[in-house]
Coordinates of C-alpha atoms and ligand atoms in Angstrom, one line a residue:
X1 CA 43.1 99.2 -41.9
X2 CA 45.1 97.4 -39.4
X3 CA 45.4 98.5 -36.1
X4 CA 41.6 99.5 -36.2
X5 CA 38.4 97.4 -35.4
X6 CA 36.4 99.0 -38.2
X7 CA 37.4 101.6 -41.3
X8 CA 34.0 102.9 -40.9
X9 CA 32.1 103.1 -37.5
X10 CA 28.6 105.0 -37.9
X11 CA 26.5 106.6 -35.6
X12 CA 22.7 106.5 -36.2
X13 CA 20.9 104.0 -38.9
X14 CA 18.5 106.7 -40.1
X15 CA 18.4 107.0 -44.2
X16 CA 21.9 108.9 -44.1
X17 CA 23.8 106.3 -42.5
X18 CA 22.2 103.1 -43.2
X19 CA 23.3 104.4 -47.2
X20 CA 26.7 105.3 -46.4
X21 CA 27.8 101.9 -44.2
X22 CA 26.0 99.9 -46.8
X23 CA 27.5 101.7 -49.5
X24 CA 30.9 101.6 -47.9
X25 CA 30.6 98.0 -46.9
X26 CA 30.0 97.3 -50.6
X27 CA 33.2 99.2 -51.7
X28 CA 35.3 96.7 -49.6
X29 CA 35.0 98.4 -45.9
X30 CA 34.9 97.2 -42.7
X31 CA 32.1 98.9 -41.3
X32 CA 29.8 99.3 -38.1
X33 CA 26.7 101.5 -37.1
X34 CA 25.2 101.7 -33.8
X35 CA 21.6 103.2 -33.6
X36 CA 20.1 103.9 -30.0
X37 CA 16.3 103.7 -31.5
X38 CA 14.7 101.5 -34.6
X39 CA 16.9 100.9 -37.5
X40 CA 15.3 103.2 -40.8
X41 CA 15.6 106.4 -38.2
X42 CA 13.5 110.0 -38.7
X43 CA 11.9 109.1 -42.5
X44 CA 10.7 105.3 -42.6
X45 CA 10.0 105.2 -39.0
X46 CA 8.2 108.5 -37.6
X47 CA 8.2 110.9 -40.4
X48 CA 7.8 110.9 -44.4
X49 CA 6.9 107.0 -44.7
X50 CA 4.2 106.7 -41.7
X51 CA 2.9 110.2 -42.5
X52 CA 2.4 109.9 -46.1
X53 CA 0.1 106.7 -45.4
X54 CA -1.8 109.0 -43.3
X55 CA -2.4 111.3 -46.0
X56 CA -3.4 108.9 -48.6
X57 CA -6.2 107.5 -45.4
X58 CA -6.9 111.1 -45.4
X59 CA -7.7 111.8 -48.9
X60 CA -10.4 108.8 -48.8
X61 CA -13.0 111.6 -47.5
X62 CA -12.2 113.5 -51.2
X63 CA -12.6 110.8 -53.1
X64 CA -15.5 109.3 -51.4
X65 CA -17.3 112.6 -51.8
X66 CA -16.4 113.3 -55.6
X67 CA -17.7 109.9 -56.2
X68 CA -21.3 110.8 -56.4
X69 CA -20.6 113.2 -59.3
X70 CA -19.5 110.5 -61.1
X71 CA -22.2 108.2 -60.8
X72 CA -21.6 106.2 -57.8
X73 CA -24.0 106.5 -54.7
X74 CA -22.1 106.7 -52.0
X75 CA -22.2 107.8 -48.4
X76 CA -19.2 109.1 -46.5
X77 CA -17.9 104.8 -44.8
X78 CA -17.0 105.1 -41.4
X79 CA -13.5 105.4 -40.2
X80 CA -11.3 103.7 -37.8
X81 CA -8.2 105.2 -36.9
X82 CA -7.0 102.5 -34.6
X83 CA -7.3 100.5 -37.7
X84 CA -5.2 102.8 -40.0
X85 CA -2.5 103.2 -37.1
X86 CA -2.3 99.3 -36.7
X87 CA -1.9 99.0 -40.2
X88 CA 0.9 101.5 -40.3
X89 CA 2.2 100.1 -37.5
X90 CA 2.3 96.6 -39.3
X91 CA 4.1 98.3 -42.3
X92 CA 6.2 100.8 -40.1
X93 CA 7.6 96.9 -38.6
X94 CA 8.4 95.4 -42.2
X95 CA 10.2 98.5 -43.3
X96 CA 12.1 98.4 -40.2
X97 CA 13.5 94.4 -40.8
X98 CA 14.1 95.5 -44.6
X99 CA 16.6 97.7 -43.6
X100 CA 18.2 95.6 -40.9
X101 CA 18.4 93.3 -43.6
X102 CA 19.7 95.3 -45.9
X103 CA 22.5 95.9 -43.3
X104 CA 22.9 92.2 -42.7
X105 CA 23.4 91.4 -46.3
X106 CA 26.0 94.5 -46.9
X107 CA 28.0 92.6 -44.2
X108 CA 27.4 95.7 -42.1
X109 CA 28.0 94.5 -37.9
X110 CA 24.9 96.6 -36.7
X111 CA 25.3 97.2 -32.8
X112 CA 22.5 98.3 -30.4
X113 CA 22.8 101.3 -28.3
X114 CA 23.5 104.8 -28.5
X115 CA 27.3 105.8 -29.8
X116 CA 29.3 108.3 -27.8
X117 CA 32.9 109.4 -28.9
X118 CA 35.6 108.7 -26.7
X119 CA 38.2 109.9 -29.2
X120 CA 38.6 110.9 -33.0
X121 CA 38.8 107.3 -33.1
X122 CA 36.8 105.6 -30.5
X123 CA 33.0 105.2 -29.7
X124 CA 31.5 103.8 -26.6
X125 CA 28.2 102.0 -27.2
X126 CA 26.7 100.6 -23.6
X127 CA 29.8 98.9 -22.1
X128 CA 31.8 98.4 -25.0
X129 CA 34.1 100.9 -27.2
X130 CA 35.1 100.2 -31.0
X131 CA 37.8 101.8 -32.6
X132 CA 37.7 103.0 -36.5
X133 CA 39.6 104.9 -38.7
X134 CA 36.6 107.0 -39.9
X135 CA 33.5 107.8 -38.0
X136 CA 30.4 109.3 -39.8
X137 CA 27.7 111.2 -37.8
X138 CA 24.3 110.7 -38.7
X139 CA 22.2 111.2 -35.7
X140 CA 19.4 113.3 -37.5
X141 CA 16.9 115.4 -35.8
X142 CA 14.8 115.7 -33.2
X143 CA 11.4 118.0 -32.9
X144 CA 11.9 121.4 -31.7
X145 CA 9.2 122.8 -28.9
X146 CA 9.7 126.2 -27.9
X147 CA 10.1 126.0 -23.7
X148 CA 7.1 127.9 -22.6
X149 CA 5.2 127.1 -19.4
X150 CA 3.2 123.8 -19.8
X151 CA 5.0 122.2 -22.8
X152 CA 4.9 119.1 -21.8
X153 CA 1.1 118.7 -22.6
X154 CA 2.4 119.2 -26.4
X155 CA 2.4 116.8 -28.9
X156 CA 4.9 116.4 -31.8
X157 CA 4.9 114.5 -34.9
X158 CA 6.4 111.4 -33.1
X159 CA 2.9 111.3 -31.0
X160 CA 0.9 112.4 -33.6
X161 CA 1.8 108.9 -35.6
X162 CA 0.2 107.1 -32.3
X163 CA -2.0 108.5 -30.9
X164 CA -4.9 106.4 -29.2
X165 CA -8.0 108.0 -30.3
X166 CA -8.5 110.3 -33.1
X167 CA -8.9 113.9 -31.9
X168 CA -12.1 115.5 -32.0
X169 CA -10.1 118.9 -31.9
X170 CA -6.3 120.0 -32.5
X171 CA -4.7 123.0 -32.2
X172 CA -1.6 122.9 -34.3
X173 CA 1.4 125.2 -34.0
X174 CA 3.7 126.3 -36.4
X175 CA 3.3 127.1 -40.2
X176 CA 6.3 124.6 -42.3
X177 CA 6.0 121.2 -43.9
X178 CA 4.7 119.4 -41.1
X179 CA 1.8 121.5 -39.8
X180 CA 0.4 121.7 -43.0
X181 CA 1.3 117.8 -43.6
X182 CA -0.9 117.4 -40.4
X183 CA -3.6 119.9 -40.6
X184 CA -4.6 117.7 -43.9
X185 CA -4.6 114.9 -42.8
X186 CA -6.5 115.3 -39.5
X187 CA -8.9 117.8 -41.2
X188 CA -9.6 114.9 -43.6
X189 CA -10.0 112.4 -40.7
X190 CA -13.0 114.3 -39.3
X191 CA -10.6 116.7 -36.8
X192 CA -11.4 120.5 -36.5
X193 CA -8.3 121.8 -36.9
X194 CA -6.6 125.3 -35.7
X195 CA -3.4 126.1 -36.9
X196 CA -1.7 129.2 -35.1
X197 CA 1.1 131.1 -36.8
X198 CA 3.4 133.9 -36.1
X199 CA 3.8 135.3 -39.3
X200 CA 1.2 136.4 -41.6
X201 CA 1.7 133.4 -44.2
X202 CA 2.2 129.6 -43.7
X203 CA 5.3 127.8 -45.6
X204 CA 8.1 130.6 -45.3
X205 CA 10.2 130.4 -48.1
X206 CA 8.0 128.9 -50.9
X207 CA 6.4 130.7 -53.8
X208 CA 4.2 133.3 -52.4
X209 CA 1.5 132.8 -54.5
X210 CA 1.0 129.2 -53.6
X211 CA 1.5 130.3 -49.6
X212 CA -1.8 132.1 -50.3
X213 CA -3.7 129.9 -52.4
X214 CA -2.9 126.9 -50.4
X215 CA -4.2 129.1 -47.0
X216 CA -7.2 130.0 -49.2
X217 CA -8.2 126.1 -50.0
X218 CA -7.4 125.4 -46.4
X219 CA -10.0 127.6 -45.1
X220 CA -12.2 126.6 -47.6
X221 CA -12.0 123.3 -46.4
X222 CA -12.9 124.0 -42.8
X223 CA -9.4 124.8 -41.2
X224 CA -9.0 127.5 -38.9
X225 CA -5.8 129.4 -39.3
X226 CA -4.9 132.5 -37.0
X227 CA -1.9 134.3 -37.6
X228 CA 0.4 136.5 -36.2
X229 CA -0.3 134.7 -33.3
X230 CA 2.3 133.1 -30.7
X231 CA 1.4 130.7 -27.5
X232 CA 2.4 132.0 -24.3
X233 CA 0.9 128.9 -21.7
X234 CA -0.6 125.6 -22.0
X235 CA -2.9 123.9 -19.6
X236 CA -3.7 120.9 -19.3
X237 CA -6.8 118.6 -17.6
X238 CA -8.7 115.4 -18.3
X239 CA -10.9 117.4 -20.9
X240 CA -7.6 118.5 -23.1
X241 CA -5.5 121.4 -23.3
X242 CA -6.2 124.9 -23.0
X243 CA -3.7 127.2 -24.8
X244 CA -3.1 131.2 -24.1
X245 CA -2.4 133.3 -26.6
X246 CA -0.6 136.5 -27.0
X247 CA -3.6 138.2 -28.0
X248 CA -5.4 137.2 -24.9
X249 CA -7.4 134.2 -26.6
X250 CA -8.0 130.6 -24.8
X251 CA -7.8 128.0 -27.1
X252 CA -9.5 124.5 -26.0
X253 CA -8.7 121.5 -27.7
X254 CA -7.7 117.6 -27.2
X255 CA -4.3 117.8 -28.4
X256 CA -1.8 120.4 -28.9
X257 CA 0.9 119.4 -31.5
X258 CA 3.9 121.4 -32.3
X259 CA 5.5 121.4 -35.6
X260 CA 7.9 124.1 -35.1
X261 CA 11.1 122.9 -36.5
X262 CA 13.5 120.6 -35.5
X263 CA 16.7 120.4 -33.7
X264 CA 20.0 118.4 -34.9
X265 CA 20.5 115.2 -32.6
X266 CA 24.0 116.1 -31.1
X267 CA 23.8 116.1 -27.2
X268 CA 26.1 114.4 -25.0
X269 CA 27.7 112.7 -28.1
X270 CA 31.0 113.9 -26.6
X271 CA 31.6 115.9 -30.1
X272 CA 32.6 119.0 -28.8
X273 CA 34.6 117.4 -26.4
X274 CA 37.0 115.7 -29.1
X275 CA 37.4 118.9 -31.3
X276 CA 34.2 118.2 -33.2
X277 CA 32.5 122.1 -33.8
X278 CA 29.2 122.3 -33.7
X279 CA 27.5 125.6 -35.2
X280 CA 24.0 127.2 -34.8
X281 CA 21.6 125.1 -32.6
X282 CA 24.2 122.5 -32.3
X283 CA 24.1 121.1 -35.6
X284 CA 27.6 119.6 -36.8
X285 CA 29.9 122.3 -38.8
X286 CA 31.0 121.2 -41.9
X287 CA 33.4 121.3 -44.7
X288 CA 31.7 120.5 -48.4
X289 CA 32.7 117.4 -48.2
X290 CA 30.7 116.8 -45.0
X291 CA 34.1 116.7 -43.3
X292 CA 33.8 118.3 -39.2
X293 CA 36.4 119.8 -38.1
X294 CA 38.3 116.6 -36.7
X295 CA 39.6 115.1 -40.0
X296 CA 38.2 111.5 -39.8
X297 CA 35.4 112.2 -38.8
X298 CA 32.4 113.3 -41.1
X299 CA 28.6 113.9 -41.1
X300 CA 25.8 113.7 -43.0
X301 CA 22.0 114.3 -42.9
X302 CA 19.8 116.4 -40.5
X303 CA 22.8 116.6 -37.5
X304 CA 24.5 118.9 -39.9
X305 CA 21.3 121.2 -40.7
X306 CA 22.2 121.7 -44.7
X307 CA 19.0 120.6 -46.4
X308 CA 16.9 118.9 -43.9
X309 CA 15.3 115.9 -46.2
X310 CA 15.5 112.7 -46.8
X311 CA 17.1 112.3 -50.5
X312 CA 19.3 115.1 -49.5
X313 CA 20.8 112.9 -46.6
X314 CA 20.7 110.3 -48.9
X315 CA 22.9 112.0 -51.8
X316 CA 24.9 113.5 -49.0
X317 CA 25.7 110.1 -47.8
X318 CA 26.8 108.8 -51.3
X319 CA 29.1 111.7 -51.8
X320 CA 30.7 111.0 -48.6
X321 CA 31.7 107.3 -49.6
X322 CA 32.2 108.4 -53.0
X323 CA 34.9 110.6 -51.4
X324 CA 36.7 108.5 -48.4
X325 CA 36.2 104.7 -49.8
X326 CA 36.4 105.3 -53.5
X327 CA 38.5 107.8 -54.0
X328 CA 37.0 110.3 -55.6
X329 CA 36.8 113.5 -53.7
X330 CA 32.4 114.7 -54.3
X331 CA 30.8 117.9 -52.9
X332 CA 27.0 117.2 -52.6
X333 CA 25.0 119.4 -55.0
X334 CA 22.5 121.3 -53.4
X335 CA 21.2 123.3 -56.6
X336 CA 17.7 122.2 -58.3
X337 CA 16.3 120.3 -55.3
X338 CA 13.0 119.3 -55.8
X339 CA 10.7 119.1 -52.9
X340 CA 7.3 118.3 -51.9
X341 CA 4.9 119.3 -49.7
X342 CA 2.0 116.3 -48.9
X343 CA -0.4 119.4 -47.9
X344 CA -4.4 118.8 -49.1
X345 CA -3.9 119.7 -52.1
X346 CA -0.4 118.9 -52.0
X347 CA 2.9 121.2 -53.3
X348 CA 5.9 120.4 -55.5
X349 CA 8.5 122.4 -56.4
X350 CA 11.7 123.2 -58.0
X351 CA 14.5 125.8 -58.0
X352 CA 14.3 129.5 -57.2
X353 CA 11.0 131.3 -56.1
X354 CA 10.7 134.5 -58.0
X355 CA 12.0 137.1 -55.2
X356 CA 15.5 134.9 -55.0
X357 CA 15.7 134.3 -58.5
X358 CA 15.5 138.5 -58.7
X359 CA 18.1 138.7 -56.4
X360 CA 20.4 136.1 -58.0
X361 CA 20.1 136.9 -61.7
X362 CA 18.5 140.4 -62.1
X363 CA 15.6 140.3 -64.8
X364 CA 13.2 137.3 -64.3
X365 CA 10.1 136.4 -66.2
X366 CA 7.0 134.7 -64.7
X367 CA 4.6 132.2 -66.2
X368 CA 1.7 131.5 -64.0
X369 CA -1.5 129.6 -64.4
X370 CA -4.6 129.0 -62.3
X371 CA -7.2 126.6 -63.2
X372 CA -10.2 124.4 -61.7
X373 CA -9.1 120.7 -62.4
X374 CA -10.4 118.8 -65.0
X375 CA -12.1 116.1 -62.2
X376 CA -13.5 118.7 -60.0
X377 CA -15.7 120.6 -63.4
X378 CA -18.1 117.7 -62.2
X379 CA -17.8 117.5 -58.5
X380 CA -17.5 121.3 -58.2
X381 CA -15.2 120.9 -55.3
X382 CA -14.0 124.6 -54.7
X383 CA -10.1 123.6 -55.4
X384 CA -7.7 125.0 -58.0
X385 CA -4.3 124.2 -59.6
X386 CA -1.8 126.4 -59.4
X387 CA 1.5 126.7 -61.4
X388 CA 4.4 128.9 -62.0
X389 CA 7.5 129.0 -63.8
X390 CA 10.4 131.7 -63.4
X391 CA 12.4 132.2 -66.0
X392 CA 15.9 133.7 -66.1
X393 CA 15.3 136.9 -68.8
X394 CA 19.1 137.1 -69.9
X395 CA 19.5 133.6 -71.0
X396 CA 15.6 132.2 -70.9
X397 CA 16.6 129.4 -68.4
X398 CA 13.8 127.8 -66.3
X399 CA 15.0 128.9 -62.8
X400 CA 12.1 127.8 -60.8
X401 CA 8.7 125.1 -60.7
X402 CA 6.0 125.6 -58.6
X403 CA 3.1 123.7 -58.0
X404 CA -0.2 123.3 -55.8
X405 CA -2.5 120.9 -56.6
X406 CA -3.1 117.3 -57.1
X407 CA -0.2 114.8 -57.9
X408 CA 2.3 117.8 -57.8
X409 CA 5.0 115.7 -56.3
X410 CA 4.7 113.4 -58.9
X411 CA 4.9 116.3 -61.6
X412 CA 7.6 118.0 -60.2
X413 CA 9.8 115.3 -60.1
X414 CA 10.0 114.9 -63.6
X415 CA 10.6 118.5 -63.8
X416 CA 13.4 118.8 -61.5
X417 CA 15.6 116.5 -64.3
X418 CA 14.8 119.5 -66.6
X419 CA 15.9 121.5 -64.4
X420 CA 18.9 120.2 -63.6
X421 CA 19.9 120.0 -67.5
X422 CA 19.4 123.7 -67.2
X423 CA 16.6 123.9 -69.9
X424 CA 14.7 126.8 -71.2
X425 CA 11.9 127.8 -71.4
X426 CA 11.9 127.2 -75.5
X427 CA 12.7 123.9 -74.9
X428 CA 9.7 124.0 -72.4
X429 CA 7.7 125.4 -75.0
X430 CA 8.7 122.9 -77.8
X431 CA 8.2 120.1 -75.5
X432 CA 4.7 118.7 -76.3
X433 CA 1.9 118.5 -74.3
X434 CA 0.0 114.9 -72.4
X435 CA -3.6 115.8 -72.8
X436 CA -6.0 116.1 -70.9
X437 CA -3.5 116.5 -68.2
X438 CA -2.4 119.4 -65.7
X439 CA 1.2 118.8 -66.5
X440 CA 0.6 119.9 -69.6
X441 CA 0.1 123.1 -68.4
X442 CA 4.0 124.0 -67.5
X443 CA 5.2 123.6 -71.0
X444 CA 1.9 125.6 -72.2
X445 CA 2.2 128.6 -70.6
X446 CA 2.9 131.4 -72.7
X447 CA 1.6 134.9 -71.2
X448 CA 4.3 136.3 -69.3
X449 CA 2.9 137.8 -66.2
X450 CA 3.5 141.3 -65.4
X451 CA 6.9 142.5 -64.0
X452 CA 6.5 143.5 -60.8
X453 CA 9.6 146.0 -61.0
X454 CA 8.6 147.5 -63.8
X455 CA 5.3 147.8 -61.9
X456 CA 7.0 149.6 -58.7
X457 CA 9.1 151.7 -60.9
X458 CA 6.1 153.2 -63.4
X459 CA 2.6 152.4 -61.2
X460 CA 1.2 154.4 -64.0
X461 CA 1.9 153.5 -66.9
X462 CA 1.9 149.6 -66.4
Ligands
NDP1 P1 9.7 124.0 -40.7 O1 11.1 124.6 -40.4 O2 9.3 123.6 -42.0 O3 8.6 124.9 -40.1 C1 8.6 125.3 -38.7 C2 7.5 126.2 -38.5 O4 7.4 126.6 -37.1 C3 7.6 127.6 -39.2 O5 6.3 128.0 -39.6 C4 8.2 128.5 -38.2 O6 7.8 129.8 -38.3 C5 7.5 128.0 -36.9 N1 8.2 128.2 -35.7 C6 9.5 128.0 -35.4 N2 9.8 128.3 -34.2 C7 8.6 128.8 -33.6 C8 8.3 129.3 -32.4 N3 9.2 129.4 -31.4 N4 7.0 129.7 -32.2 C9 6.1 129.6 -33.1 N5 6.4 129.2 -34.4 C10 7.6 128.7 -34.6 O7 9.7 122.7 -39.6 P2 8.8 121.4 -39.5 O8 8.8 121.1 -38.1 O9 7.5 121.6 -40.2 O10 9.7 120.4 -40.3 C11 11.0 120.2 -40.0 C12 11.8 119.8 -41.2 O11 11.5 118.5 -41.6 C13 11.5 120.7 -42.5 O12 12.2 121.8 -42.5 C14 11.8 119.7 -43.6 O13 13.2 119.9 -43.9 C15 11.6 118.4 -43.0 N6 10.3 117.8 -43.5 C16 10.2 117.6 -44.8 C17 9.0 117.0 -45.3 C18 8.8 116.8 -46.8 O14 9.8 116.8 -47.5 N7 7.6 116.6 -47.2 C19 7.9 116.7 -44.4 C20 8.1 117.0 -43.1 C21 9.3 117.5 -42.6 P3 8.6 130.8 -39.3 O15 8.2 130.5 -40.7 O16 8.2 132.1 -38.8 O17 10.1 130.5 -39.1

């Protein structure tokens, strides 16, 4: 577009905008991104990538255990964390140059520094300022740590990833994806772990049933968790941390992390100052077209707080340059989005949880199914698989997926394309089983379970 340096200038080379300038570059754009940190941003360099290396060190302790029920004498190798982390480390780097290639090869100018907006058309970066037609936001997020006397001695997950030493104890707070991620994974290591919770339940929002069962195989596998519980102080000396609850209880420990949310990356961006709105902790209002509230300029991923994950950024991304550079005007679908949880043993799932589904479509039937996994009848670990389905009553459409247990991510993926063809649970039923499998379990299932509103309704009777 003449009279502009750029039609597409980009802020932030996490997974969200790295897709989008490449994307755009490849539809004919002229396009720049500036990135203040390491090209590959939240997901390849400090959160899903590095962490789910972790959990697969982690899981070594399982399998080296189970082994001897199979045949093999084994005894539990010794571990070296500095090892693992320099390892990650080395992987973390080549990820890192993939996507700066990956950039270099869309023809995408990538500029170092951190992008401030001057005007709905102009960013400074350092000491120079570039001019584009369109300007996406995708600055991502940033960890969240509540500001109570002595949180500096916290950790987050950015620390946790590189940390010297493996902790001999950890005190971890909060109760979502990435405490749990955690709590595995240093459990695993050797760690004694605390998590601390203010609700009664970890992972709000998920199936409740798996909520429990995953707490239940936590503490089974040595993890403390106290709930109901809040922080007030931390302390810190050359021993560790000392934290003070609400309930009057010291807490000792070598680290403290905090995995209590995360905040959208749009501080002194000058956003607000050009018209850009932001909403509820700052994150970037926008239209469904991921349009802000300055016409040329959009965002996409984390800064905007929709659906915080990486895929999500990803398809938000897409729908962006399928609408500006191609012409074709694309609301991101936020329906049927499967997720995972890389807990010990891990969670996948799929659509509605019962209670939503309720509310959304009235009469719902459950499926659900809990069983001891084929490998663990030998090794007699004490873990179980658990699986649900919720199915619409009116029309006998699979609403929701829910898994805990080994390779549930895996599973679930396949499931969420079902899903998202809207099929029922007939077609479930007439699919045929893999045997011996777990999977095979969700097309299986036929005993509905009891309604719980028909329950609540006649106590007596049902
Ligand atoms: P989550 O929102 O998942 O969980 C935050 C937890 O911290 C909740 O248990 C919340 O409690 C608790 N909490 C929030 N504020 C406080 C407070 N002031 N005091 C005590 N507890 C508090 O955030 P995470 O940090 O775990 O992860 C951030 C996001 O990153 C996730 O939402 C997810 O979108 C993404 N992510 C995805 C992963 C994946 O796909 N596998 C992995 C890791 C992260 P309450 O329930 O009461 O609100």
């Amino acid at each position: 577009m003449p009279g502009y340096d750029y039609d597409l200038f980009v802020i932030g080379a996490g997974s969200g905008g790295v897709r989008a300038s490449r994307m755009a570059a490849a539809a004919g754009a002229r396009v720049a991104i500036c990135e203040d940190s390491r090209v590959g941003g939240t997901c390849v360099i400090r959160g899903c990538i590095p962490k789910k290396l972790l959990v697969y060190a982690a899981h070594y302790r399982d399998d080296f255990e189970d082994a001897g029920a199979y045949g093999w004498e084994s005894r539990l190798p010794l571990f070296d964390w500095r090892r693992l982390i320099a390892n990650k480390d080395k992987e973390i780097d080549r990820l890192n140059g993939v996507y700066i290639n990956l950039l270099r090869s869309a023809g995408v100018e990538l500029i170092e520094g951190r992008g401030r907006l001057l005007d709905a058309h102009r960013v400074q970066v350092g000491e120079r300022s570039f001019t584009a037609e369109t300007i996406l936001i995708a600055t991502g997020s940033w960890p969240f740590v509540p500001p109570i006397p002595g949180a500096e001695h916290a950790i987050t997950s950015n620390e946790a990833l590189h940390l010297d030493d493996l902790p001999r104890r950890i005190i971890i707070v909060g109760g979502g994806y990435i405490a749990v991620e955690f709590a595995g994974i240093f459990a695993n290591l050797g760690t004694e772990v605390t998590i601390i919770i203010r609700r009664e339940e970890l992972l709000t929002g998920f199936d409740d049933d798996i909520r429990i069962a995953l707490a239940q195989t936590m503490r089974a596998q040595g993890i403390n968790i106290r709930v109901c519980e809040n922080i007030v102080r931390i302390d810190a000396d050359a021993a560790g941390v000392t934290a003070r609850t609400d309930t009057g209880h010291d807490l000792s420990a070598d680290k403290i992390l905090y995995a209590t949310g995360r905040l959208p990356l749009t501080q002194d961006m000058g956003l607000e100052e050009v018209g850009v709105r932001l909403g509820r902790g700052g994150a970037i209002a926008v239209d469904a077209f991921s349009r802000t509230s300055v016409p040329n300029i959009y965002a996409v991923g984390d800064c905007t707080d929709r659906m915080n994950l990486t895929p999500v950024a990803l398809h938000e991304a897409m729908c962006f340059v399928r609408t500006v550079f191609q012409g074709v005007p694309t609301e991101p679908d936020y329906e049927n989005v499967p997720t995972a949880v890389f807990s010990d043993p891990p969670i996948g799932t799929v659509g509605l949880t019962g209670p939503v589904a309720r509310e959304r479509f009235g009469k719902v039937d459950i499926y659900k199914s809990r069983f001891r996994p084929l490998k663990h009848t030998l090794t007699g670990r004490d873990e179980f698989t658990l699986m649900k389905l919720v199915v619409d009553s009116a029309t006998d459409r699979v609403l929701g997926c829910h898994m805990l247990g080994a390779d549930a991510p895996e599973i679930i993926q396949g499931f969420g394309v079902a899903l998202k063809c809207g099929a029922t649970k007939a077609q479930f039923d007439a699919t045929i089983g893999i045997h011996p499998t777990a999977a095979e379990e969700f097309v299986t299932m036929r005993t509905k379970e009891p309604d719980p509103e028909a329950q609540r309704l006649d106590p007596v009777s049902s």
